[in-house]
PDB file of C-alpha atoms in Angstrom:
ATOM      1  CA  MET A   1       0.000   0.000   0.000  1.00 91.00           C
ATOM      2  CA  ILE A   2       1.258   3.491  -0.873  1.00 94.00           C
ATOM      3  CA  GLN A   3       1.428   6.179   1.811  1.00 96.00           C
ATOM      4  CA  VAL A   4       2.237   9.857   1.341  1.00 97.00           C
ATOM      5  CA  GLN A   5       4.173  11.531   4.136  1.00 97.00           C
ATOM      6  CA  ALA A   6       6.446  14.477   4.772  1.00 97.00           C
ATOM      7  CA  LEU A   7      10.064  14.006   3.706  1.00 98.00           C
ATOM      8  CA  THR A   8      12.370  13.153   6.621  1.00 96.00           C
ATOM      9  CA  GLY A   9      16.009  12.200   7.072  1.00 94.00           C
ATOM     10  CA  SER A  10      15.064   8.507   7.088  1.00 96.00           C
ATOM     11  CA  HIS A  11      13.968   8.562   3.435  1.00 98.00           C
ATOM     12  CA  ASP A  12      16.519   7.353   0.866  1.00 97.00           C
ATOM     13  CA  ARG A  13      16.683  10.359  -1.448  1.00 97.00           C
ATOM     14  CA  GLN A  14      19.759   9.079  -3.329  1.00 97.00           C
ATOM     15  CA  GLY A  15      17.905   5.911  -4.397  1.00 97.00           C
ATOM     16  CA  PHE A  16      15.284   7.914  -6.296  1.00 98.00           C
ATOM     17  CA  ASP A  17      15.534   8.137 -10.099  1.00 98.00           C
ATOM     18  CA  CYS A  18      12.710   9.477 -12.252  1.00 97.00           C
ATOM     19  CA  GLY A  19      14.803   9.740 -15.413  1.00 97.00           C
ATOM     20  CA  ARG A  20      15.022  13.563 -15.253  1.00 96.00           C
ATOM     21  CA  GLN A  21      18.305  14.778 -13.776  1.00 97.00           C
ATOM     22  CA  GLU A  22      16.926  18.168 -12.678  1.00 96.00           C
ATOM     23  CA  LEU A  23      14.137  16.493 -10.668  1.00 97.00           C
ATOM     24  CA  ASN A  24      16.489  13.874  -9.190  1.00 98.00           C
ATOM     25  CA  SER A  25      19.076  16.489  -8.207  1.00 98.00           C
ATOM     26  CA  TRP A  26      16.447  18.718  -6.601  1.00 98.00           C
ATOM     27  CA  LEU A  27      15.298  15.859  -4.362  1.00 98.00           C
ATOM     28  CA  TRP A  28      18.851  14.693  -3.589  1.00 98.00           C
ATOM     29  CA  GLN A  29      20.385  18.102  -2.872  1.00 97.00           C
ATOM     30  CA  VAL A  30      17.735  20.784  -2.338  1.00 97.00           C
ATOM     31  CA  ALA A  31      14.479  19.390  -0.922  1.00 97.00           C
ATOM     32  CA  ARG A  32      15.625  18.950   2.689  1.00 96.00           C
ATOM     33  CA  GLN A  33      17.483  22.288   2.709  1.00 96.00           C
ATOM     34  CA  HIS A  34      14.411  24.136   1.452  1.00 97.00           C
ATOM     35  CA  GLN A  35      12.237  22.315   3.955  1.00 96.00           C
ATOM     36  CA  ASP A  36      14.586  23.109   6.851  1.00 96.00           C
ATOM     37  CA  LYS A  37      14.607  26.799   5.842  1.00 97.00           C
ATOM     38  CA  GLY A  38      10.811  26.931   5.525  1.00 96.00           C
ATOM     39  CA  LEU A  39      10.930  27.615   1.779  1.00 97.00           C
ATOM     40  CA  SER A  40       8.873  24.599   0.736  1.00 97.00           C
ATOM     41  CA  LYS A  41       7.518  21.323   2.066  1.00 98.00           C
ATOM     42  CA  THR A  42       8.207  18.044   0.267  1.00 98.00           C
ATOM     43  CA  PHE A  43       5.943  15.012   0.496  1.00 98.00           C
ATOM     44  CA  VAL A  44       6.993  11.525  -0.570  1.00 98.00           C
ATOM     45  CA  ALA A  45       5.099   8.421  -1.611  1.00 98.00           C
ATOM     46  CA  VAL A  46       6.440   5.256  -0.014  1.00 98.00           C
ATOM     47  CA  ARG A  47       5.331   1.642   0.103  1.00 96.00           C
ATOM     48  CA  GLU A  48       4.326   0.362   3.509  1.00 95.00           C
ATOM     49  CA  GLU A  49       6.768  -2.554   3.226  1.00 95.00           C
ATOM     50  CA  ALA A  50       9.712  -0.285   2.285  1.00 95.00           C
ATOM     51  CA  PRO A  51       9.046   3.041   4.042  1.00 96.00           C
ATOM     52  CA  GLU A  52      12.517   4.463   3.370  1.00 97.00           C
ATOM     53  CA  ARG A  53      12.311   4.036  -0.435  1.00 98.00           C
ATOM     54  CA  ILE A  54      10.818   7.049  -2.250  1.00 98.00           C
ATOM     55  CA  CYS A  55       8.438   6.057  -5.065  1.00 98.00           C
ATOM     56  CA  GLY A  56       7.497   9.641  -5.925  1.00 98.00           C
ATOM     57  CA  TYR A  57       7.448  13.125  -4.475  1.00 98.00           C
ATOM     58  CA  TYR A  58       6.043  16.609  -4.769  1.00 98.00           C
ATOM     59  CA  ALA A  59       6.822  19.953  -3.161  1.00 98.00           C
ATOM     60  CA  LEU A  60       4.462  22.760  -2.158  1.00 97.00           C
ATOM     61  CA  THR A  61       5.159  26.374  -1.347  1.00 96.00           C
ATOM     62  CA  LEU A  62       3.029  29.445  -0.829  1.00 95.00           C
ATOM     63  CA  ALA A  63       2.940  31.838  -3.755  1.00 94.00           C
ATOM     64  CA  GLU A  64       1.820  35.315  -4.650  1.00 93.00           C
ATOM     65  CA  LEU A  65       1.569  36.032  -8.352  1.00 90.00           C
ATOM     66  CA  ASP A  66       0.640  38.954 -10.510  1.00 88.00           C
ATOM     67  CA  ASN A  67      -2.884  38.390 -11.814  1.00 86.00           C
ATOM     68  CA  ARG A  68      -1.667  38.881 -15.414  1.00 84.00           C
ATOM     69  CA  HIS A  69      -0.608  35.212 -15.196  1.00 84.00           C
ATOM     70  CA  LEU A  70      -4.244  34.165 -14.818  1.00 84.00           C
ATOM     71  CA  PRO A  71      -6.668  33.284 -17.594  1.00 78.00           C
ATOM     72  CA  GLU A  72      -8.591  36.376 -18.798  1.00 78.00           C
ATOM     73  CA  ALA A  73     -11.852  35.513 -17.023  1.00 78.00           C
ATOM     74  CA  TRP A  74     -10.093  35.548 -13.645  1.00 78.00           C
ATOM     75  CA  ARG A  75      -8.038  38.720 -14.086  1.00 79.00           C
ATOM     76  CA  LYS A  76     -10.890  41.217 -14.040  1.00 79.00           C
ATOM     77  CA  LYS A  77     -12.350  39.783 -10.812  1.00 82.00           C
ATOM     78  CA  LEU A  78      -9.191  39.896  -8.703  1.00 85.00           C
ATOM     79  CA  PRO A  79      -6.651  42.402  -7.366  1.00 85.00           C
ATOM     80  CA  GLY A  80      -3.227  42.827  -8.968  1.00 85.00           C
ATOM     81  CA  ARG A  81      -1.441  40.344  -6.659  1.00 91.00           C
ATOM     82  CA  ILE A  82      -3.141  37.077  -5.839  1.00 90.00           C
ATOM     83  CA  PRO A  83      -2.350  34.360  -3.269  1.00 93.00           C
ATOM     84  CA  GLY A  84      -2.138  30.682  -4.056  1.00 93.00           C
ATOM     85  CA  VAL A  85      -0.044  27.574  -3.642  1.00 96.00           C
ATOM     86  CA  ARG A  86       2.690  26.505  -6.036  1.00 96.00           C
ATOM     87  CA  LEU A  87       3.337  22.872  -6.858  1.00 96.00           C
ATOM     88  CA  GLY A  88       7.077  23.277  -7.263  1.00 90.00           C
ATOM     89  CA  ARG A  89       8.029  19.748  -8.242  1.00 94.00           C
ATOM     90  CA  LEU A  90       6.261  16.453  -8.897  1.00 96.00           C
ATOM     91  CA  ALA A  91       8.163  13.334  -9.959  1.00 97.00           C
ATOM     92  CA  VAL A  92       7.697   9.567  -9.930  1.00 98.00           C
ATOM     93  CA  ASP A  93      10.524   7.021  -9.777  1.00 98.00           C
ATOM     94  CA  SER A  94      10.999   5.217 -13.102  1.00 98.00           C
ATOM     95  CA  GLN A  95       9.934   1.915 -11.545  1.00 96.00           C
ATOM     96  CA  TYR A  96       6.509   3.372 -10.628  1.00 96.00           C
ATOM     97  CA  GLN A  97       5.774   5.511 -13.696  1.00 96.00           C
ATOM     98  CA  ARG A  98       2.558   5.006 -15.700  1.00 94.00           C
ATOM     99  CA  LYS A  99       0.838   3.287 -12.773  1.00 95.00           C
ATOM    100  CA  GLY A 100      -1.252   6.190 -11.503  1.00 93.00           C
ATOM    101  CA  LEU A 101       1.167   7.340  -8.817  1.00 96.00           C
ATOM    102  CA  GLY A 102       1.544  10.821 -10.321  1.00 94.00           C
ATOM    103  CA  GLU A 103      -2.208  11.353 -10.102  1.00 92.00           C
ATOM    104  CA  LEU A 104      -2.273   9.960  -6.562  1.00 95.00           C
ATOM    105  CA  LEU A 105       0.419  12.474  -5.584  1.00 96.00           C
ATOM    106  CA  LEU A 106      -1.506  15.289  -7.247  1.00 93.00           C
ATOM    107  CA  VAL A 107      -4.680  14.302  -5.377  1.00 91.00           C
ATOM    108  CA  ASP A 108      -2.735  14.313  -2.121  1.00 95.00           C
ATOM    109  CA  ALA A 109      -1.367  17.753  -2.980  1.00 94.00           C
ATOM    110  CA  MET A 110      -4.881  19.025  -3.742  1.00 91.00           C
ATOM    111  CA  THR A 111      -6.087  17.758  -0.369  1.00 91.00           C
ATOM    112  CA  ARG A 112      -3.297  19.606   1.423  1.00 94.00           C
ATOM    113  CA  VAL A 113      -3.900  22.728  -0.675  1.00 92.00           C
ATOM    114  CA  GLN A 114      -7.579  22.728   0.306  1.00 90.00           C
ATOM    115  CA  ARG A 115      -6.576  22.741   3.986  1.00 92.00           C
ATOM    116  CA  ILE A 116      -4.311  25.722   3.310  1.00 92.00           C
ATOM    117  CA  TYR A 117      -7.146  27.569   1.541  1.00 90.00           C
ATOM    118  CA  ALA A 118      -9.483  26.876   4.461  1.00 89.00           C
ATOM    119  CA  GLU A 119      -7.025  28.373   6.949  1.00 91.00           C
ATOM    120  CA  ALA A 120      -5.334  31.149   4.973  1.00 90.00           C
ATOM    121  CA  GLY A 121      -7.108  31.694   1.662  1.00 88.00           C
ATOM    122  CA  GLY A 122      -5.846  31.333  -1.873  1.00 89.00           C
ATOM    123  CA  ILE A 123      -7.371  31.286  -5.316  1.00 88.00           C
ATOM    124  CA  GLY A 124      -5.649  28.338  -6.925  1.00 89.00           C
ATOM    125  CA  LEU A 125      -2.808  25.933  -7.484  1.00 93.00           C
ATOM    126  CA  PHE A 126       0.060  27.048  -9.737  1.00 94.00           C
ATOM    127  CA  VAL A 127       2.529  24.789 -11.525  1.00 95.00           C
ATOM    128  CA  ASP A 128       5.722  25.683 -13.367  1.00 93.00           C
ATOM    129  CA  ALA A 129       5.963  22.825 -15.868  1.00 94.00           C
ATOM    130  CA  LEU A 130       9.506  21.843 -16.872  1.00 93.00           C
ATOM    131  CA  ASP A 131       8.589  21.450 -20.519  1.00 94.00           C
ATOM    132  CA  GLU A 132       5.688  21.172 -22.946  1.00 96.00           C
ATOM    133  CA  GLN A 133       5.213  17.446 -22.241  1.00 93.00           C
ATOM    134  CA  ALA A 134       4.754  18.164 -18.524  1.00 93.00           C
ATOM    135  CA  ALA A 135       2.456  21.107 -19.318  1.00 96.00           C
ATOM    136  CA  ASN A 136       0.273  18.832 -21.451  1.00 96.00           C
ATOM    137  CA  TYR A 137      -0.005  16.388 -18.536  1.00 92.00           C
ATOM    138  CA  TYR A 138      -1.356  19.156 -16.298  1.00 93.00           C
ATOM    139  CA  ARG A 139      -3.656  20.497 -19.041  1.00 94.00           C
ATOM    140  CA  ARG A 140      -5.232  17.040 -19.384  1.00 92.00           C
ATOM    141  CA  LEU A 141      -6.042  17.272 -15.674  1.00 89.00           C
ATOM    142  CA  GLY A 142      -7.809  20.621 -16.053  1.00 89.00           C
ATOM    143  CA  PHE A 143      -5.028  23.160 -15.497  1.00 93.00           C
ATOM    144  CA  GLU A 144      -5.035  26.259 -17.725  1.00 92.00           C
ATOM    145  CA  SER A 145      -1.895  27.886 -19.129  1.00 92.00           C
ATOM    146  CA  ALA A 146      -1.069  31.481 -18.290  1.00 90.00           C
ATOM    147  CA  PRO A 147      -1.671  33.775 -21.266  1.00 88.00           C
ATOM    148  CA  ASP A 148       1.931  35.027 -21.158  1.00 87.00           C
ATOM    149  CA  ASN A 149       3.675  31.720 -20.346  1.00 92.00           C
ATOM    150  CA  PRO A 150       2.373  28.322 -21.540  1.00 93.00           C
ATOM    151  CA  LEU A 151       4.520  26.499 -18.954  1.00 95.00           C
ATOM    152  CA  LEU A 152       2.900  28.333 -16.017  1.00 94.00           C
ATOM    153  CA  LEU A 153      -0.384  26.601 -15.285  1.00 94.00           C
ATOM    154  CA  PHE A 154      -3.283  27.387 -12.961  1.00 91.00           C
ATOM    155  CA  LEU A 155      -6.112  25.363 -11.418  1.00 91.00           C
ATOM    156  CA  SER A 156      -8.717  27.308  -9.453  1.00 87.00           C
ATOM    157  CA  ALA A 157      -9.378  26.495  -5.809  1.00 84.00           C
ATOM    158  CA  LYS A 158     -12.958  25.467  -6.638  1.00 77.00           C
ATOM    159  CA  VAL A 159     -11.817  23.050  -9.321  1.00 75.00           C
ATOM    160  CA  THR A 160      -9.052  21.783  -7.045  1.00 70.00           C
ATOM    161  CA  ALA A 161     -11.638  21.011  -4.349  1.00 66.00           C
ATOM    162  CA  SER A 162     -14.032  19.159  -6.651  1.00 67.00           C
ATOM    163  CA  MET A 163     -11.263  17.222  -8.422  1.00 60.00           C
ATOM    164  CA  GLY A 164      -9.664  16.312  -5.117  1.00 51.00           C
ATOM    165  CA  ARG A 165     -12.938  14.938  -3.728  1.00 54.00           C
ATOM    166  CA  ALA A 166     -13.685  12.932  -6.874  1.00 52.00           C
ATOM    167  CA  ALA A 167     -10.167  11.537  -7.166  1.00 51.00           C
ATOM    168  CA  ARG A 168      -9.961  10.641  -3.464  1.00 49.00           C
ATOM    169  CA  ALA A 169     -13.154   8.620  -3.844  1.00 51.00           C
ATOM    170  CA  GLU A 170     -11.710   6.852  -6.888  1.00 54.00           C
ATOM    171  CA  HIS A 171      -8.367   6.128  -5.186  1.00 48.00           C
ATOM    172  CA  ALA A 172     -10.121   4.854  -2.062  1.00 47.00           C
ATOM    173  CA  SER A 173     -10.928   1.614  -3.881  1.00 38.00           C
ATOM    174  CA  PRO A 174      -8.685  -1.401  -3.138  1.00 37.00           C
ATOM    175  CA  GLU A 175      -7.486  -1.385  -6.767  1.00 37.00           C
ATOM    176  CA  ALA A 176      -5.861   2.024  -6.267  1.00 40.00           C
ATOM    177  CA  ASP A 177      -3.060   0.525  -4.194  1.00 38.00           C
ATOM    178  CA  ARG A 178      -2.443  -2.468  -6.400  1.00 31.00           C
ATOM    179  CA  PRO A 179       0.827  -2.158  -8.334  1.00 32.00           C
ATOM    180  CA  GLY A 180       0.095  -2.268 -11.978  1.00 31.00           C
TER     181      GLY A 180
END
């Protein structure tokens, strides 16, 4: 069974390999430092039977962006600077790719983001995609590209909440934890 938990010193960061050097290096060298400094929080997916081995990870940080990065319909309703949460990184170890773990991590992130919105406010989840392939992945999940930067994507808090609820219900089935 997969569990998502905060990154700690007991997790084997060096054993993680998603096939993208920039994502591997960030986890190996930066994630704990940023977490210790309060710059971001990293969450890791681990298997119950091997809790030190990282199957995937994502990082969240608070963000304030200029509303010009929002889709047109949102810009006219909001002030110039808008609060949200940034999904800074999301990666899945090569051994676990194409098995639904990326979506499970995103659902977990959405759940945490909803708790942040409930306590502090925020209008949406922002993602800086590494490339067009990653941006397309997020677009398929309902994210919208910024008008001035196709690799900056946005998902509104309302959509995040409804998607998170629906996906949590889907992943609650016993099949969700079955390796595939």
